[in-house]
XYZ file of C-alpha atoms in Angstrom:
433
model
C -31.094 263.562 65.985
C -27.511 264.678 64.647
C -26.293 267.979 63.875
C -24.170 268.447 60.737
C -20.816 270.122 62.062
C -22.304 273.371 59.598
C -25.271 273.199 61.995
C -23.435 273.099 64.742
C -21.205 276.323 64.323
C -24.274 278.006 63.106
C -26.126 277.362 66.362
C -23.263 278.402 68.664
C -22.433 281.048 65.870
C -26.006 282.562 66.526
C -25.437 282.404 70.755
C -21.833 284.462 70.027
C -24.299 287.012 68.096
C -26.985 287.399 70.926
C -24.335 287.557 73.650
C -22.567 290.394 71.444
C -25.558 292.289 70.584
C -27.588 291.964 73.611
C -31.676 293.487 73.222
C -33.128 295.299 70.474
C -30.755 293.749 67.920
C -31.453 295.580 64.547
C -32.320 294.314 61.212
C -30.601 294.640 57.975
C -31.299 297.396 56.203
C -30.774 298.613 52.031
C -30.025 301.871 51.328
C -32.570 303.388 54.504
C -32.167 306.972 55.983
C -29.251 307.572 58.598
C -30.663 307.420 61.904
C -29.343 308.317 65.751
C -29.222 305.197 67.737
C -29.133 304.852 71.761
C -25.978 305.956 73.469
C -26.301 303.736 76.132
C -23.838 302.063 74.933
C -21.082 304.256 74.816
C -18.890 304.573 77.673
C -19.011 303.349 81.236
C -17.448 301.997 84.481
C -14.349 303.474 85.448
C -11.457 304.832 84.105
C -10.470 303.247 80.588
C -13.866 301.443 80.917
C -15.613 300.758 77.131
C -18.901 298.852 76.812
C -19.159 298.271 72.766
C -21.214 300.902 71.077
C -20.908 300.138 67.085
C -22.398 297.415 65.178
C -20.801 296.969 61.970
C -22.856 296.203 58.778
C -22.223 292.540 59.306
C -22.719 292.470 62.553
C -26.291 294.262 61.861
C -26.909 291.350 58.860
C -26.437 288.601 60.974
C -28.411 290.013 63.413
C -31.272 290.103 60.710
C -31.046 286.721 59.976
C -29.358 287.740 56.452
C -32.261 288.534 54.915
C -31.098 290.618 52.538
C -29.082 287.860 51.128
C -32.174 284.758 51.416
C -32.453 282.786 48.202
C -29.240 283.719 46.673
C -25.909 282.403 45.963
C -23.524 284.710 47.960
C -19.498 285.863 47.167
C -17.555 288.004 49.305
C -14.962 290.212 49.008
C -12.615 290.576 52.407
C -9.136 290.222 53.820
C -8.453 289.541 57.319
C -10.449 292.716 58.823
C -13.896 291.140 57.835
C -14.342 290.798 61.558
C -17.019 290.083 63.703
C -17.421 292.025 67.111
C -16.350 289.474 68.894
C -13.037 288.944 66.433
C -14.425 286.018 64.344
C -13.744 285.762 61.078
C -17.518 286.637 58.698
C -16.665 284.239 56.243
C -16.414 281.379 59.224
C -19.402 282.855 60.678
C -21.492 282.476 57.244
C -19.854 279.601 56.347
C -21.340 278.018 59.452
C -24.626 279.205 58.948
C -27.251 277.755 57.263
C -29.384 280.659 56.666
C -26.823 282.342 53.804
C -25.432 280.487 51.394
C -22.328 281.375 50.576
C -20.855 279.926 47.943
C -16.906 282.034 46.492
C -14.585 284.387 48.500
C -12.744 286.995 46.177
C -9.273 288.053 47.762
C -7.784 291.367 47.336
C -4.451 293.219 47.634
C -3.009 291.061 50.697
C -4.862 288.083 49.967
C -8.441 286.862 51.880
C -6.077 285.267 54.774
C -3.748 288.338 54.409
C -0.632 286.128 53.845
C 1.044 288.979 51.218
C 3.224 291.286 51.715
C 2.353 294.959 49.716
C 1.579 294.527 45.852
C 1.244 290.622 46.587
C -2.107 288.560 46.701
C -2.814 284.354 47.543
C -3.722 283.820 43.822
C -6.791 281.044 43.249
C -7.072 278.522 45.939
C -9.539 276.555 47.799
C -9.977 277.606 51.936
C -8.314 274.910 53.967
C -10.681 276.244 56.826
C -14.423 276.211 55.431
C -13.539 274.602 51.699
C -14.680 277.649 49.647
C -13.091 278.947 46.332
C -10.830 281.851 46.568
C -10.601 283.903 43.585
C -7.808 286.584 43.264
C -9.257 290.279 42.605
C -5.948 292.268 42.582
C -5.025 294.117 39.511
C -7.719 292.558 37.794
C -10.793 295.167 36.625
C -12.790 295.442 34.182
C -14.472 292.412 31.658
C -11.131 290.182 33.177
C -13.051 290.600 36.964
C -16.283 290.483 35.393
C -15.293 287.177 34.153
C -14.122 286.157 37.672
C -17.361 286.808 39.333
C -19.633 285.148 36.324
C -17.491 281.651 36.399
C -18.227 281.789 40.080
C -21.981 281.242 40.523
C -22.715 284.155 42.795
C -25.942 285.733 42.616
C -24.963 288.691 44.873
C -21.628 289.744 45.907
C -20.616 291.043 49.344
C -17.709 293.593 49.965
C -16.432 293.807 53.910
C -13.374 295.171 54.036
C -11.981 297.761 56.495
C -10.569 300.776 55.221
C -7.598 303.541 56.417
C -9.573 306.838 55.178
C -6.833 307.291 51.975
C -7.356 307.897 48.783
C -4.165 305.836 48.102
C -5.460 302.949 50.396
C -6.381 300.424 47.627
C -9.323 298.489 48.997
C -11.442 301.442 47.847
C -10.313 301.273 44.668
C -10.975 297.241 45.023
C -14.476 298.145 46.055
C -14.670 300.812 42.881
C -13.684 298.146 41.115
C -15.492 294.966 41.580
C -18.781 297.635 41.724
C -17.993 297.795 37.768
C -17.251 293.988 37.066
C -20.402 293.282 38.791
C -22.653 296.011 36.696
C -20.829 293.857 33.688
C -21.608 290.639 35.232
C -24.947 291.323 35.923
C -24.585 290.660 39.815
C -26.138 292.819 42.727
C -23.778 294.100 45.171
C -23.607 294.575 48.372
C -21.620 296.950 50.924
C -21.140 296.052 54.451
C -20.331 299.569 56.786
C -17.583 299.709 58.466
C -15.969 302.844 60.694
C -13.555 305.340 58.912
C -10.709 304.415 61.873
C -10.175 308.216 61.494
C -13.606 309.904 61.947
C -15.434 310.916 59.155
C -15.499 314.738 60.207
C -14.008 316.196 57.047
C -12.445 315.897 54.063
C -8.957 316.924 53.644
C -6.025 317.544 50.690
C -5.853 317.477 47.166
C -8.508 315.954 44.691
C -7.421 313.513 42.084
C -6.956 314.620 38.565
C -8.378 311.885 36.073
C -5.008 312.005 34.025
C -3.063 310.924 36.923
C -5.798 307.849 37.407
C -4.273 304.485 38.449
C -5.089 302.026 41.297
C -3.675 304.511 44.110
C -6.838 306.577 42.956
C -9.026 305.784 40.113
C -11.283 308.947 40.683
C -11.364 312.340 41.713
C -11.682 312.389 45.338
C -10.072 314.075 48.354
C -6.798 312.418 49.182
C -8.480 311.880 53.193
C -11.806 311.336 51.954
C -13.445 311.036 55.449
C -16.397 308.918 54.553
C -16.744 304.758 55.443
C -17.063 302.121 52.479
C -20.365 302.603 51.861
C -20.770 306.226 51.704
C -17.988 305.496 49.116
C -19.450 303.579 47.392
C -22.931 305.236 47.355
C -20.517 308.045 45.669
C -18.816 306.020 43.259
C -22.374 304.720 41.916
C -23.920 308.318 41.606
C -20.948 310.209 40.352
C -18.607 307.757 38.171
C -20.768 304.907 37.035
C -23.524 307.365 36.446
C -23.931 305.604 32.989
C -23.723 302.198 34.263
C -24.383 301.951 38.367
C -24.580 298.425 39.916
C -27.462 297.374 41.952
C -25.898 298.890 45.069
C -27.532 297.787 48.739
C -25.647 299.250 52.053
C -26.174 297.674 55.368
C -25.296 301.092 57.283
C -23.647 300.792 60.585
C -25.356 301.340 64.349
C -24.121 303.436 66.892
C -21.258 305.042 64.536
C -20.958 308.892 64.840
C -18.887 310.861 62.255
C -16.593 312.409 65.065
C -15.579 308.832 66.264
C -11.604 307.367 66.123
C -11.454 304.263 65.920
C -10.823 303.513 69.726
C -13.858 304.760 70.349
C -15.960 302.520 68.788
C -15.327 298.899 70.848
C -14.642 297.176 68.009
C -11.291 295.307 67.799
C -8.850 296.435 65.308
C -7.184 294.206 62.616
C -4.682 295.225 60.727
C -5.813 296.035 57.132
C -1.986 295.164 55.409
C 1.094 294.444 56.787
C 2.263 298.262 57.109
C -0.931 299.096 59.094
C -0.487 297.647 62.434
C -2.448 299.752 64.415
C -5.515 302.746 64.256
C -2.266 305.281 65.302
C -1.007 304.319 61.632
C -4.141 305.460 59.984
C -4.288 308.524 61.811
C -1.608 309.481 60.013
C -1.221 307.656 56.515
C -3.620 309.792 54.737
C -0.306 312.378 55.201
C 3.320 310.350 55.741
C 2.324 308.094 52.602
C 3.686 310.681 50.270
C 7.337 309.464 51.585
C 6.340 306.655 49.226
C 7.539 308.878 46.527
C 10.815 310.601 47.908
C 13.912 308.899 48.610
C 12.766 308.939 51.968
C 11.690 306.159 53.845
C 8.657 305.704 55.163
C 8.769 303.607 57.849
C 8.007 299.982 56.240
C 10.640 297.391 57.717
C 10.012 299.563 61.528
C 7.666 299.035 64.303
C 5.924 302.493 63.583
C 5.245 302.265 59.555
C 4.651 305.819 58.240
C 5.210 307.583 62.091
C 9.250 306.903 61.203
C 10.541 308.758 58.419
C 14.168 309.069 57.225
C 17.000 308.433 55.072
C 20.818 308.235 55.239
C 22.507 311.807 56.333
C 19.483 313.251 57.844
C 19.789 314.325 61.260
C 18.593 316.965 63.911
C 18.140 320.001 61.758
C 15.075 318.162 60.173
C 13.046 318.012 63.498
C 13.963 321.236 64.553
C 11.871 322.544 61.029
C 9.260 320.492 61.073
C 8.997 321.789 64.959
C 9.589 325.121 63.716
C 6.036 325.068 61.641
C 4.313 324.930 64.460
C 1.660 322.319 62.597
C -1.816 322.090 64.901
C -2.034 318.865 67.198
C 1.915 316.689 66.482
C 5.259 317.378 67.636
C 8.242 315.720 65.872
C 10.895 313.774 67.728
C 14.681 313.282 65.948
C 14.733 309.738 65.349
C 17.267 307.068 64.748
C 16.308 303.434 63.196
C 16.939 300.280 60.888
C 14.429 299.037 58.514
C 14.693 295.508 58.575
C 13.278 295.756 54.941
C 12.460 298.099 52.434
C 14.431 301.336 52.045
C 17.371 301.444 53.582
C 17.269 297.504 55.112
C 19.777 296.942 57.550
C 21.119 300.937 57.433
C 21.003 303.082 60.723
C 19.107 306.108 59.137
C 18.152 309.764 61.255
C 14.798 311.258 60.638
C 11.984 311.828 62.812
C 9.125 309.877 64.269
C 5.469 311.728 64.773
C 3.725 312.063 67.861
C -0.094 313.205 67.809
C -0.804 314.997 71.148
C -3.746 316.436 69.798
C -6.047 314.234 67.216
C -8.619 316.284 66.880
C -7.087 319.365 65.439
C -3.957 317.232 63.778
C -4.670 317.055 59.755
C -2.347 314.129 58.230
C -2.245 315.792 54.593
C -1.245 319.647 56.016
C 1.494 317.391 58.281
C 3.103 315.696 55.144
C 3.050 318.548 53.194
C 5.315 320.155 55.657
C 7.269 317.141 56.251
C 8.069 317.587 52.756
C 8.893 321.183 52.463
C 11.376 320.830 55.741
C 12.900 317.345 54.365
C 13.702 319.323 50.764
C 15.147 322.400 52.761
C 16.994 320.796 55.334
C 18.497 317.704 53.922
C 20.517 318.111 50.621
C 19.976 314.774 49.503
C 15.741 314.555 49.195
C 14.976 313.621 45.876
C 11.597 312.408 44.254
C 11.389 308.960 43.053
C 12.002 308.415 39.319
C 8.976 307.549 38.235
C 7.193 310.502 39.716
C 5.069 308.316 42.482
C 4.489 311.390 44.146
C 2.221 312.853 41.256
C -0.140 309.790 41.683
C -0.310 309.929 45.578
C -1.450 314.144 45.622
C -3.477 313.058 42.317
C -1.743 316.288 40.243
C 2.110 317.565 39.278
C 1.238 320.409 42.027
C 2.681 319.300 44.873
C 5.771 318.284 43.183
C 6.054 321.491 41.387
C 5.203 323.757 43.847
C 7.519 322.600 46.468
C 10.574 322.196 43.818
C 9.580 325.940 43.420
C 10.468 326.650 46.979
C 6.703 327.364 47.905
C 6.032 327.049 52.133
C 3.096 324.718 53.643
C 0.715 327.198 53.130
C 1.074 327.900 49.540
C 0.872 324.522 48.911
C -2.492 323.473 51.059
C -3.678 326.741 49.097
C -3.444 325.543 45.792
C -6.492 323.008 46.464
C -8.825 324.867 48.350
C -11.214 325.457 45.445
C -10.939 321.349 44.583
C -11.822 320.356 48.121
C -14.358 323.101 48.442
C -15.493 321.302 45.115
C -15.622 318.250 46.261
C -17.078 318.668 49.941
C -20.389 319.610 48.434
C -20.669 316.097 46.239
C -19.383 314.228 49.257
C -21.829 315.828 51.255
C -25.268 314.161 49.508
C -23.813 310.545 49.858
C -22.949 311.037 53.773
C -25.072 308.335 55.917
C -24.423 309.161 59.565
């Protein structure tokens, strides 16, 4: 007897899964109550000893023998993050596998293979590695995505994708997305938990205003949302396509707690784009993104995207502010670097580069707001970009407005406390863990 080279993977495929998951694997499960698992797996040994704790939704599918995918034709949507725990790719690991059929990979912002730089994607193409049609999802929405999925023959479609915790991190707005097109397309979907790299313990910042809608935030939510994909998208289903929800299924996580980082949870780390190289970076996106829409730069073209900041002429005096706030949890080094793209490419710049001491009382959006407010006072050239980025990142004209007004940190975290308070009590009945 002969095994077919898919047979083959599948069978050593299914010994990598055992080894990983060891007794009392767990079964897939759709839309099922949050539960506490065993901490036995947590930490042990000795110092800087992990034993791996989480089980991703994946790795919690495969386990179950993907039974919540048997008869169907199966499409994914995932980048180079859809990760096993033991760092295979899911879509050579289903591939391989005789007992899902999948059948069409849907690439987003970055591309499936993650060969794009930011606003690029891999366009249509066929997977030199398993075969499979790759269909570009970025910038397409609506009827044109709908389209995309119905030409492809899925019966169900898949979303594993890791996420930063932003609002302005597209792959939620990807997921938000492709949720529609498939309503339109008449195709279940699918969400496959993953951790939010920066706990899920609270929600933080401003809350979108629909006028200022694009795909850095298609709906009103905190700008560090603190939940995981599928508590997202459990949210987007009940609150925005209230008139029209997909048939939503979550395969919920094991072992996850909402106070985890992402260091904590065994799992190896992939980075989500090019400008997120490591879980540090996320910790503090959700704030140092709004240099996106200064004249500042934000870090892109450095080792330490978005934990460098600066710009021609800054210097000391910057630091020194920022110090001078006092902000809970980060101190603020003067900094001197060259992007080797981006703003300022090839230009020595000043600025300052981040450094959380403290990551469980640091808060990323209160720390960019007062980046801000210190930049504007202390350097006379900070300007806003053009086009008024900045209004789309904080989701409203108030940051903007308030800090051109001269208003300090604290008056401008004040003006959304009602919003988040708002908006903490509908995130709060879609929470899982």
């Amino acid at each position: 007897m002969s095994l077919s080279r898919r047979g083959l993977l599948a069978a050593s495929g299914a010994v990598g899964a055992l080894a990983a998951s060891g007794a009392g694997a767990h079964a897939a499960e759709n839309g099922a109550p949050a539960g506490r698992d065993s901490r036995a797996g947590e930490h042990s040994g000795g110092a800087g000893a992990r034993r791996r704790r989480v089980r991703t939704g994946f790795d919690r599918l495969a386990d179950g023998g993907y039974a919540l995918l048997a008869g169907e034709r199966v499409g994914i949507v995932t980048n180079p993050t859809g990760v096993t725990s033991d760092a295979r790719h899911v879509v050579d690991v289903m591939h391989a596998d005789e007992r899902v059929n999948l059948t069409a990979v849907f690439g987003p912002e970055h591309g499936f293979r993650g060969t794009a730089q930011a606003g690029g994607s891999e366009g249509r193409y066929d997977d030199p590695a398993t075969g499979l049609p790759v269909h570009d999802t970025y910038l397409k929405s609506g009827q044109a995505l709908a389209d995309i999925f119905t030409a492809s023959g899925v019966d169900t479609i898949v979303f594993d994708i890791q996420d930063a915790g932003a609002r302005f991190y597209t792959y939620i707005w990807t997921l938000y997305d492709c949720m529609k097109a498939a309503e339109l397309a008449g195709k279940r979907f699918v969400v496959l938990d993953r951790p939010n790299p920066v706990s899920g313990r609270a929600a933080l910042g401003p809350v979108l205003e629909k006028p200022f809608a694009t795909f850095v935030g298609r709906e009103p939510i905190a700008q560090a949302h603190g939940m995981t994909v599928a508590e997202l998208a459990r949210l987007f289903n009940g609150e925005f396509l209230g008139d029209r929800p997909v048939e939503l299924g979550t395969v919920r996580m094991s072992g996850w707690r909402r106070s985890d980082f992402f260091d904590g949870t065994g799992l190896p780390w992939v980075p989500p784009s090019p400008n997120m190289p490591t879980p540090e970076t996320a910790l503090v996106y959700a704030g140092t993104c709004l240099f996106e829409g200064t004249n500042l730069s934000e870090g892109r073209g450095t080792t330490r995207p978005f934990e460098l900041l600066g710009a021609e002429g800054v210097d000391r005096r910057w630091a020194e502010a920022a110090n001078a706030l006092e902000l809970p949890g980060v101190r603020f080094r003067e900094a001197y670097f060259a992007p080797v793209f981006s703003k300022y490419q090839g230009k020595t710049i000043g600025g300052v580069q981040l450094h959380v001491h403290d990551r469980e009382v640091f808060d990323p959006v209160r720390t960019g707001i007062g980046l801000l407010v210190t930049a504007r006072r202390s350097w006379s050239g900070f300007a806003w970009r053009p086009d008024n980025w900045i209004d789309k990142l904080t989701g409203s004209v108030k940051v903007r407005t308030l800090i051109d007004a001269g208003a300090g940190t604290d008056d401008v975290v004040g003006a959304w406390r009602a919003e988040l308070a708002a908006f903490r009590a509908v995130r709060r009945e879609y929470l899982r863990y």
